[in-house]
PDB file of N, CA and C in Angstrom:
ATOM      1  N   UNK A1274     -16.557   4.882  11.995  1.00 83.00           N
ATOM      2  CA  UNK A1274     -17.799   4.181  11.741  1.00 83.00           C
ATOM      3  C   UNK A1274     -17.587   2.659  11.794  1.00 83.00           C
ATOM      4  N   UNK A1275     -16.676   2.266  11.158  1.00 86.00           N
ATOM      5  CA  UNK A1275     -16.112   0.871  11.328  1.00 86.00           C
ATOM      6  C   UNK A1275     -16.059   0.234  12.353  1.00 86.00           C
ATOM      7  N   UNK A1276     -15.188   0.723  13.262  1.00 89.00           N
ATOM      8  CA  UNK A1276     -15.057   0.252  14.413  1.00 89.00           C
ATOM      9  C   UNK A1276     -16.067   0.775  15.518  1.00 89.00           C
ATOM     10  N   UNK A1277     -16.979   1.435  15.704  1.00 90.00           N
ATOM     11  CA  UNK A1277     -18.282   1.506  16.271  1.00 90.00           C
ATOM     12  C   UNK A1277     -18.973   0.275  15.799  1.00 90.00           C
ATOM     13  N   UNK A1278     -19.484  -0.204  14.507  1.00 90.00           N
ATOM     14  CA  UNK A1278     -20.213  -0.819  14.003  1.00 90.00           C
ATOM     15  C   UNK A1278     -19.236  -2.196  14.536  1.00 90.00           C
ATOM     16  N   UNK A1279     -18.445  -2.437  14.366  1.00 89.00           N
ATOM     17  CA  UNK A1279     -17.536  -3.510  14.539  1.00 89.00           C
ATOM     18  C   UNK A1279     -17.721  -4.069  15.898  1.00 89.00           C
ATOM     19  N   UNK A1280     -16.850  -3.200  16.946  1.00 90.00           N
ATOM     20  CA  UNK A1280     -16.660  -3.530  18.005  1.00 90.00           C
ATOM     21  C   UNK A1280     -17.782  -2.211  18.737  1.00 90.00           C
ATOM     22  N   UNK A1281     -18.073  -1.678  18.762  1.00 89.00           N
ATOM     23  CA  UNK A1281     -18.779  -0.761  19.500  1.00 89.00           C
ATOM     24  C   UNK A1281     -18.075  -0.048  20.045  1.00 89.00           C
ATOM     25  N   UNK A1282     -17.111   0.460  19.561  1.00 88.00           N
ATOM     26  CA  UNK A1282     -16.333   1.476  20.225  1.00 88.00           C
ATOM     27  C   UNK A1282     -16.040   2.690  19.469  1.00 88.00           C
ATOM     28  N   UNK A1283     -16.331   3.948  19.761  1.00 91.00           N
ATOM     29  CA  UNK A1283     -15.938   5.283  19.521  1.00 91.00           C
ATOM     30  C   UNK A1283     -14.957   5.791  19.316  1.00 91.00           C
ATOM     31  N   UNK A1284     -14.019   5.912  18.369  1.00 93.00           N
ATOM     32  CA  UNK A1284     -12.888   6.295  18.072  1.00 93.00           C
ATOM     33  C   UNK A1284     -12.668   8.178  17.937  1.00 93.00           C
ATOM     34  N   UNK A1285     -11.636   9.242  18.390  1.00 93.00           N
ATOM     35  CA  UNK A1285     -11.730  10.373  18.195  1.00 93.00           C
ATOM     36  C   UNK A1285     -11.997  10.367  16.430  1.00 93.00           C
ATOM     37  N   UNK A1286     -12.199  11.550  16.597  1.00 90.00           N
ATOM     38  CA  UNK A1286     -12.459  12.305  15.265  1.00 90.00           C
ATOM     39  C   UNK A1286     -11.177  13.037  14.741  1.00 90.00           C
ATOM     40  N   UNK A1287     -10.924  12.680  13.252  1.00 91.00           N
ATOM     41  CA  UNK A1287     -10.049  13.856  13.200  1.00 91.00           C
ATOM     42  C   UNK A1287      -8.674  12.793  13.322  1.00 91.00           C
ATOM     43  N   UNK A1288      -7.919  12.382  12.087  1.00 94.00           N
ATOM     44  CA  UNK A1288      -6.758  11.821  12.232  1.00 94.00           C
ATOM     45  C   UNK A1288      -5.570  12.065  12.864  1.00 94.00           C
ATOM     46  N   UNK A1289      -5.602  13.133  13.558  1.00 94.00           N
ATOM     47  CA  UNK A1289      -4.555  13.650  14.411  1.00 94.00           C
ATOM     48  C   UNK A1289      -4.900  12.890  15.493  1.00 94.00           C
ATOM     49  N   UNK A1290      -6.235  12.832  16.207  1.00 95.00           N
ATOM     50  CA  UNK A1290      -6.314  12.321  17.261  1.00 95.00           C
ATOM     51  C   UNK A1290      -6.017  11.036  16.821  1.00 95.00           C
ATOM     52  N   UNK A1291      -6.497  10.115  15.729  1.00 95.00           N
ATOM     53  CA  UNK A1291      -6.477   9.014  15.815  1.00 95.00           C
ATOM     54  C   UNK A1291      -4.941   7.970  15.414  1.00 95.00           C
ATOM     55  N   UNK A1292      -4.320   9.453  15.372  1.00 96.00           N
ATOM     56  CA  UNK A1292      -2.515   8.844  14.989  1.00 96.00           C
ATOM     57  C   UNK A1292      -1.954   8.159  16.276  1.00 96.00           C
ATOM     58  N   UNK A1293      -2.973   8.954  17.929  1.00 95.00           N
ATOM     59  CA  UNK A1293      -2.347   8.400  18.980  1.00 95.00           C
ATOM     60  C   UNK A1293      -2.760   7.474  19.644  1.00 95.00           C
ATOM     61  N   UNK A1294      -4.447   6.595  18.912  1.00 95.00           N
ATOM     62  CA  UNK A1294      -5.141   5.639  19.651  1.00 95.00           C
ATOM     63  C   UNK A1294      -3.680   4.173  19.546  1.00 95.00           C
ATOM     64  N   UNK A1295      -4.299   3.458  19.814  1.00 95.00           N
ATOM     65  CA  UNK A1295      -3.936   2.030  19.795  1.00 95.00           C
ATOM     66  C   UNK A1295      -2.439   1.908  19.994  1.00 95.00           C
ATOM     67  N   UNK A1296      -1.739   0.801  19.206  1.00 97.00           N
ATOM     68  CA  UNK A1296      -0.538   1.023  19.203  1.00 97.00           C
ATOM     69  C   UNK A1296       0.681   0.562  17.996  1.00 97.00           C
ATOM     70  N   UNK A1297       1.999   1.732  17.978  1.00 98.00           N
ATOM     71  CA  UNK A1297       2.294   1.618  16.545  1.00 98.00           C
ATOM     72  C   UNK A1297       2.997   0.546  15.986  1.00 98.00           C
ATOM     73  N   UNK A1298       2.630   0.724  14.353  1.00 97.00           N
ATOM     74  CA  UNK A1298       2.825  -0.837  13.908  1.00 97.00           C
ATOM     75  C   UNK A1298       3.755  -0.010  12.429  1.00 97.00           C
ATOM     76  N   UNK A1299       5.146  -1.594  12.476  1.00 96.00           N
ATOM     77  CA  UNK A1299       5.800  -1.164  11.083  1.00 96.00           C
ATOM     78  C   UNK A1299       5.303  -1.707  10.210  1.00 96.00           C
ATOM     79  N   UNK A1300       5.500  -1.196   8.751  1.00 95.00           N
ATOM     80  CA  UNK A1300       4.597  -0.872   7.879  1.00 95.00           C
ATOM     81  C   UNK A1300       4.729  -2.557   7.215  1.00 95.00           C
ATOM     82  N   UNK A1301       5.597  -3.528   7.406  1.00 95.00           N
ATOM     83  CA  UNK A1301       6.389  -4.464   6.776  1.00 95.00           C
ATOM     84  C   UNK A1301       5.338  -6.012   8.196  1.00 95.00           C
ATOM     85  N   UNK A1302       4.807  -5.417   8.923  1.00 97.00           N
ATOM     86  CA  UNK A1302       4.461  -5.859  10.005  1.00 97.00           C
ATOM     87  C   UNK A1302       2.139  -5.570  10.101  1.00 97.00           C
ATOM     88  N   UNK A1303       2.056  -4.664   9.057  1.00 98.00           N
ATOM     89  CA  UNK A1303       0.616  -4.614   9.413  1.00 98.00           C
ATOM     90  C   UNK A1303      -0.446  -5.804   9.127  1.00 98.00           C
ATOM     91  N   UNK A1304      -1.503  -5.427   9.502  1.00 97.00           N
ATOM     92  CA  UNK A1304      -1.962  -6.844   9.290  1.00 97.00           C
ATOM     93  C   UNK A1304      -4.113  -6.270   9.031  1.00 97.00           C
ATOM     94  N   UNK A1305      -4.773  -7.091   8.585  1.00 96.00           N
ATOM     95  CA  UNK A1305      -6.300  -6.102   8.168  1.00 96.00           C
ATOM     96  C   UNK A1305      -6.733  -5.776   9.556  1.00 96.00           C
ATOM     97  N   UNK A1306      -7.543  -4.448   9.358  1.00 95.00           N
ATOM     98  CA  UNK A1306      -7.878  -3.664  10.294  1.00 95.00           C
ATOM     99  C   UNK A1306      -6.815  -2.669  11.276  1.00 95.00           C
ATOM    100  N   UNK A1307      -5.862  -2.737  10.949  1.00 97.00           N
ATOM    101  CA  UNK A1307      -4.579  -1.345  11.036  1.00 97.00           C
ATOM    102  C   UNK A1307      -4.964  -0.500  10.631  1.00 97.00           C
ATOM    103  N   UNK A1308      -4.963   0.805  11.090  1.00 97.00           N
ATOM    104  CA  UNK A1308      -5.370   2.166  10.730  1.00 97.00           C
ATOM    105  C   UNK A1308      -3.493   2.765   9.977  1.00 97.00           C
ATOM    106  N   UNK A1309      -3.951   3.221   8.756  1.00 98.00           N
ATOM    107  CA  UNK A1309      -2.978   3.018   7.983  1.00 98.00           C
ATOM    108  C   UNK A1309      -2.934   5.102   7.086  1.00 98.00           C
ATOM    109  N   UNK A1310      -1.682   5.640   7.843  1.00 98.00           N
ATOM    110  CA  UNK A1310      -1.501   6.902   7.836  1.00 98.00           C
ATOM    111  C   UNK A1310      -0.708   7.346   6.710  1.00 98.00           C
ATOM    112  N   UNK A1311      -1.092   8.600   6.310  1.00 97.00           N
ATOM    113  CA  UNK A1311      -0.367   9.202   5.414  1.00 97.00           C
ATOM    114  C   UNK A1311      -0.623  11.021   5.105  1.00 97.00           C
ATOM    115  N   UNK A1312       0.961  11.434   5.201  1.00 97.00           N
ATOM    116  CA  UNK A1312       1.020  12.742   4.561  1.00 97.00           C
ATOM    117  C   UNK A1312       0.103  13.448   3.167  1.00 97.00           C
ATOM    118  N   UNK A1313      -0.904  13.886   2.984  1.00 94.00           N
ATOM    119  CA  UNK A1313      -1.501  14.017   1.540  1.00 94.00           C
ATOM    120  C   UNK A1313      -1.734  15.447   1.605  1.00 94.00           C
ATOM    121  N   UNK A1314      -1.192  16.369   2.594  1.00 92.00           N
ATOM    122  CA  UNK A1314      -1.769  17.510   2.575  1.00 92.00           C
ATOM    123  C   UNK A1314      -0.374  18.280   3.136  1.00 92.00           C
ATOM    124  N   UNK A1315       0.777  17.649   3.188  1.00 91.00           N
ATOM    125  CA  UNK A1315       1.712  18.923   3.314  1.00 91.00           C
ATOM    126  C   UNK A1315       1.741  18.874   4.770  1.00 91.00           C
ATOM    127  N   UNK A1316       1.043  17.613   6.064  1.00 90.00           N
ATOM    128  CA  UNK A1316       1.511  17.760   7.287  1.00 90.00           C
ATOM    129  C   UNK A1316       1.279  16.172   7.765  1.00 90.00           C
ATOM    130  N   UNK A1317       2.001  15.973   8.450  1.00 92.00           N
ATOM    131  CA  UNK A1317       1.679  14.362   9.055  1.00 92.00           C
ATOM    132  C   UNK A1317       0.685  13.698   9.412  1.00 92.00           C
ATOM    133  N   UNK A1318      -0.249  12.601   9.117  1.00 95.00           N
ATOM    134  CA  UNK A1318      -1.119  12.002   9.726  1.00 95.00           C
ATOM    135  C   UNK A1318      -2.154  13.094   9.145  1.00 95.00           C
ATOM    136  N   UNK A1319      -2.345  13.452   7.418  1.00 95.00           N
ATOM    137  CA  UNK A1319      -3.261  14.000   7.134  1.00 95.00           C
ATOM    138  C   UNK A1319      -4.418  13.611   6.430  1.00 95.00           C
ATOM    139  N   UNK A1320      -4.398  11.576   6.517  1.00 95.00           N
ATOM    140  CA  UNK A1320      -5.203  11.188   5.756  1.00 95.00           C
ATOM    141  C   UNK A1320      -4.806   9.724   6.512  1.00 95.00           C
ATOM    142  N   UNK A1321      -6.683   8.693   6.405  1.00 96.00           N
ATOM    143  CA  UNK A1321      -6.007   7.756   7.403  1.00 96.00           C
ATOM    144  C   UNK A1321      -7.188   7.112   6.340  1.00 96.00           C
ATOM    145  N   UNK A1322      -6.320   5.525   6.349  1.00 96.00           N
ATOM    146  CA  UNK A1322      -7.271   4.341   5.613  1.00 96.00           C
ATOM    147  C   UNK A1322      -6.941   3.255   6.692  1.00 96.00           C
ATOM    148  N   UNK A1323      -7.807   2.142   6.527  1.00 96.00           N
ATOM    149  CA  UNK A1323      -7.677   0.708   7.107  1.00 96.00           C
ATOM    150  C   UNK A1323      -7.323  -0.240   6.077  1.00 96.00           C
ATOM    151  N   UNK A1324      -6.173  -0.728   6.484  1.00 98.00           N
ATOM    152  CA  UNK A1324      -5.004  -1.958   6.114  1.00 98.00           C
ATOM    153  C   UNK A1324      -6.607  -3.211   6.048  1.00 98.00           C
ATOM    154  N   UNK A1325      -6.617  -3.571   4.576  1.00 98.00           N
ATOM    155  CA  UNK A1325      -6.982  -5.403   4.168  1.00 98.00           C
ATOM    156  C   UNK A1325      -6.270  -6.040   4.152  1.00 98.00           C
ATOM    157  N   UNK A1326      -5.020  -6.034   4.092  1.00 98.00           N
ATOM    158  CA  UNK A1326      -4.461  -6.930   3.905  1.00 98.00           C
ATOM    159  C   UNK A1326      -3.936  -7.401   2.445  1.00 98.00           C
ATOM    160  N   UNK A1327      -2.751  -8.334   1.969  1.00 97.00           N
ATOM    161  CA  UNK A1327      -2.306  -8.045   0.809  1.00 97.00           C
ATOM    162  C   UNK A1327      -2.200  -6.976  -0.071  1.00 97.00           C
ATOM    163  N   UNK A1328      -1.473  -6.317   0.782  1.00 97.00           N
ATOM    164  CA  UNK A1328      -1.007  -4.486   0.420  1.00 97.00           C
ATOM    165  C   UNK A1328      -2.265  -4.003   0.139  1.00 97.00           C
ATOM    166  N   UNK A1329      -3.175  -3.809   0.608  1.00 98.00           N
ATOM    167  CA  UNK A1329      -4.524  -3.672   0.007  1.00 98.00           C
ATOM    168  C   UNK A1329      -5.129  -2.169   1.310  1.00 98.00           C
ATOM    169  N   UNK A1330      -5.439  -1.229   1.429  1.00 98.00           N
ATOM    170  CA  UNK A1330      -6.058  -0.342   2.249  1.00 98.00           C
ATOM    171  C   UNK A1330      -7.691   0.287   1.800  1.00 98.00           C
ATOM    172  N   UNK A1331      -8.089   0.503   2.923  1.00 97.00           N
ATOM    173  CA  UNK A1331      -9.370   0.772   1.755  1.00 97.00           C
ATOM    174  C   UNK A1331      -9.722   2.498   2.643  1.00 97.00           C
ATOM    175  N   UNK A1332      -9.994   3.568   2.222  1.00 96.00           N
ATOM    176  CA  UNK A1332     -10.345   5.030   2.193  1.00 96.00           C
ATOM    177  C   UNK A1332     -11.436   5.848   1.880  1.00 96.00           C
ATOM    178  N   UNK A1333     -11.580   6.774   2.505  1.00 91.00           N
ATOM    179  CA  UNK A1333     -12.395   7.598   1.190  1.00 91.00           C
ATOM    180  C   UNK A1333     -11.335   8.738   0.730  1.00 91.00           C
ATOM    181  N   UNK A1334     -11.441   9.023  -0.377  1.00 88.00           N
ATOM    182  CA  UNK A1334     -10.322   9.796  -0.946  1.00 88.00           C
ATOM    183  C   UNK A1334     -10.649  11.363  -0.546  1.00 88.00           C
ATOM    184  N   UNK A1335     -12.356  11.814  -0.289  1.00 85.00           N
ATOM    185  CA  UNK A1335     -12.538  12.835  -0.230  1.00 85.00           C
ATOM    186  C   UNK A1335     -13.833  12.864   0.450  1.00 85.00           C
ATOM    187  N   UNK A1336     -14.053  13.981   1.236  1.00 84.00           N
ATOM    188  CA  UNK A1336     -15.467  14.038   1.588  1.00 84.00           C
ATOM    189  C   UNK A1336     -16.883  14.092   0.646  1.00 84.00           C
ATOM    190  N   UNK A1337     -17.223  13.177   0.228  1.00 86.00           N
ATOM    191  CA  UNK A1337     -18.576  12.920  -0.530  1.00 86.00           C
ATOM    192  C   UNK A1337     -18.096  12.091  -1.816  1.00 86.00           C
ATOM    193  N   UNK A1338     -17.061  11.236  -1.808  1.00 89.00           N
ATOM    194  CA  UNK A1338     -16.512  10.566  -3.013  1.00 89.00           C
ATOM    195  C   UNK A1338     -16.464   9.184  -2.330  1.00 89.00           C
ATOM    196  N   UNK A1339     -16.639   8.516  -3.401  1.00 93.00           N
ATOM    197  CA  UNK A1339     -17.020   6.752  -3.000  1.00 93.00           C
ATOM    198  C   UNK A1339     -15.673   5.973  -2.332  1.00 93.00           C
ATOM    199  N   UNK A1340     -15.952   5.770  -1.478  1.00 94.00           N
ATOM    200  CA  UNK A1340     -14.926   4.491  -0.650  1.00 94.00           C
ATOM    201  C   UNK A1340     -14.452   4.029  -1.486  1.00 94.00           C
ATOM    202  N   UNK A1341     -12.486   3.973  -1.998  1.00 95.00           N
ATOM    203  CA  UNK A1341     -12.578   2.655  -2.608  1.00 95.00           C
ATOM    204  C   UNK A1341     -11.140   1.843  -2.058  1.00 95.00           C
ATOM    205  N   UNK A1342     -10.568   0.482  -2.817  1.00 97.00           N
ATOM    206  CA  UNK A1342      -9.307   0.487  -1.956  1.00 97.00           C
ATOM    207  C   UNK A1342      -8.213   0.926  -3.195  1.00 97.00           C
ATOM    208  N   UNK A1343      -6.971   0.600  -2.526  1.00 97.00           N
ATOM    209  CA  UNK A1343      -5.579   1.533  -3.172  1.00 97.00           C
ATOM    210  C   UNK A1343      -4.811   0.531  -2.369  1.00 97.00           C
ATOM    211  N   UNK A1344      -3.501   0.537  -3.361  1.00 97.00           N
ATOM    212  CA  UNK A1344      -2.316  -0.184  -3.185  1.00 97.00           C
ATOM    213  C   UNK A1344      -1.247   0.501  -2.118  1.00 97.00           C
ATOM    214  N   UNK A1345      -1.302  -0.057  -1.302  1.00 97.00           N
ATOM    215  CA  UNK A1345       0.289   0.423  -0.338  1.00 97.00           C
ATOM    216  C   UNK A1345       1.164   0.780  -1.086  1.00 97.00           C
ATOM    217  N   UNK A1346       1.344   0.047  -1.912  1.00 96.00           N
ATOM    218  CA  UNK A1346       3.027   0.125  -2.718  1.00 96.00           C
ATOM    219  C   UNK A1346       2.811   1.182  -4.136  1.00 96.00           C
ATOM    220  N   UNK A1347       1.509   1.717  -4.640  1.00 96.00           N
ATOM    221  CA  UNK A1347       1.767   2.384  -5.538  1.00 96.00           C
ATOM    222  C   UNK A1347       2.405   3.885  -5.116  1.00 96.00           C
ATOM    223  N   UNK A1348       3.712   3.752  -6.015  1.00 97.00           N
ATOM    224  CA  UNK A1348       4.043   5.496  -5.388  1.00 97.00           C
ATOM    225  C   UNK A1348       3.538   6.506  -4.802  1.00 97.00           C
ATOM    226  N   UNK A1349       2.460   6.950  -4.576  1.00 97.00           N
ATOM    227  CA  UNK A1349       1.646   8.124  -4.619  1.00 97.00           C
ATOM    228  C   UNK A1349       1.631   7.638  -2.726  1.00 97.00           C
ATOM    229  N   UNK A1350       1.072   6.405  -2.944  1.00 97.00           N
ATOM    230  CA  UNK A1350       0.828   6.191  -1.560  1.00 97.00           C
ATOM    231  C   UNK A1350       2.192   5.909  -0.702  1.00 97.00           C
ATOM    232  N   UNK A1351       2.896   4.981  -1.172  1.00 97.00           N
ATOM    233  CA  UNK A1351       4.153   4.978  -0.389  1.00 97.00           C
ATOM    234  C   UNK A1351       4.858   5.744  -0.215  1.00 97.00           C
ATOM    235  N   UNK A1352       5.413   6.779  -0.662  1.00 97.00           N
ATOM    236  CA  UNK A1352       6.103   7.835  -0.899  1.00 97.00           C
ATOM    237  C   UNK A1352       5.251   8.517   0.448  1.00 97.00           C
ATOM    238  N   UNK A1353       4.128   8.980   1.202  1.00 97.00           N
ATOM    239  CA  UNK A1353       3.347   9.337   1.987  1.00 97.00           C
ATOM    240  C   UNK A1353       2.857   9.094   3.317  1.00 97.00           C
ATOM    241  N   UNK A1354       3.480   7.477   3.368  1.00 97.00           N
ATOM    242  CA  UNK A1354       3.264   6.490   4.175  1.00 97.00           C
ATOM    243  C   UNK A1354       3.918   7.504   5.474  1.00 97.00           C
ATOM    244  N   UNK A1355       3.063   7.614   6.296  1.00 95.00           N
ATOM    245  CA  UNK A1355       3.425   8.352   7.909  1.00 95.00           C
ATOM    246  C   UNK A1355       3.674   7.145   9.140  1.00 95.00           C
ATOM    247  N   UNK A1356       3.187   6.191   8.943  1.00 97.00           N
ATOM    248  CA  UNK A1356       2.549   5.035  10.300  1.00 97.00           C
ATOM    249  C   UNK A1356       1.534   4.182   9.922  1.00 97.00           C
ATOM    250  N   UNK A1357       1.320   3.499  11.124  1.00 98.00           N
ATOM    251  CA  UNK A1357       0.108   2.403  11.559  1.00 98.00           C
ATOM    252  C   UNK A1357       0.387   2.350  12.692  1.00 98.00           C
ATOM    253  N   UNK A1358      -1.531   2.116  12.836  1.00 98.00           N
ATOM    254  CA  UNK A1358      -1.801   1.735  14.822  1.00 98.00           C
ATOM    255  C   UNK A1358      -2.302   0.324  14.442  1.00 98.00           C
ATOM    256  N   UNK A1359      -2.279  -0.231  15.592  1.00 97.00           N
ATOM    257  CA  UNK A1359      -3.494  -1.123  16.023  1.00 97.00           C
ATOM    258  C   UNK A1359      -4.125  -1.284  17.072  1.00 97.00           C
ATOM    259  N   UNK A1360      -5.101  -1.392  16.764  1.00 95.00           N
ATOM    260  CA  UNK A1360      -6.147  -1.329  17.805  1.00 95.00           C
ATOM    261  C   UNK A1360      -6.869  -2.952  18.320  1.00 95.00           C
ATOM    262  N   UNK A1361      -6.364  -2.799  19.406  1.00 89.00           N
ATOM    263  CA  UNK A1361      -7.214  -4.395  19.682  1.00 89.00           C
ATOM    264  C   UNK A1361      -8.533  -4.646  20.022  1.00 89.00           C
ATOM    265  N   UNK A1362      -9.901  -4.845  19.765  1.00 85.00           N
ATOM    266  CA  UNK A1362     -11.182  -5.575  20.389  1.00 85.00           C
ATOM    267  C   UNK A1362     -10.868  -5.510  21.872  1.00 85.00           C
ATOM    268  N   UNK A1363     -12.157  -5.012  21.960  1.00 82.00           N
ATOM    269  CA  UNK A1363     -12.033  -4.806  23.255  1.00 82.00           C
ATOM    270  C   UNK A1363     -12.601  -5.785  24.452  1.00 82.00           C
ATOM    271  N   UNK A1364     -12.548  -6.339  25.612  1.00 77.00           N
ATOM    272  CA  UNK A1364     -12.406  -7.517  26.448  1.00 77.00           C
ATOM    273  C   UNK A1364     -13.912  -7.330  26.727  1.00 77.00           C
ATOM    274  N   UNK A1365     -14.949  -8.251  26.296  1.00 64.00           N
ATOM    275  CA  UNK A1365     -16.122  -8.334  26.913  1.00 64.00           C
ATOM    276  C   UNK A1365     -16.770  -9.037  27.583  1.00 64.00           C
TER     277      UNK A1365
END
């Protein structure tokens, strides 16, 4: 939704697909608007937030539960940490 509204562009559905858009970024290296991956279900790339910046990501935790953001570095999340893409704006 973000990045439709953003840039107008359509991203797959489904964080599996979206583990292979753009391109990958180390975690020590992300920067806001990084699509920012993590294990939460027992398989890779099973939960995806966007990198703010100052360790900061923002999610929805669940289908029908309020957006909110979460710390990179609190255990739960780091311990989970799978990747980052980035995706660049596209040339208009």
């Amino acid at each position: 939704y973000v990045f439709e509204r953003a840039w107008g562009v359509l991203l797959p559905a489904g964080t599996q697909a979206l583990s292979k858009v753009g391109t990958p970024v180390k975690r020590g290296e992300l920067k806001p608007g990084d699509l920012v991956f993590y294990d939460t279900r027992s398989r890779p790339y099973s939960h995806v937030g966007i990198y703010l910046g100052d360790g900061r990501f923002l999610h929805a935790p669940r289908p029908g539960a309020l957006v909110r953001v979460e710390s990179v570095d609190v255990r739960y999340w780091s311990s989970r940490f799978n990747g980052a893409r980035r995706l660049e704006p596209p040339s208009f």
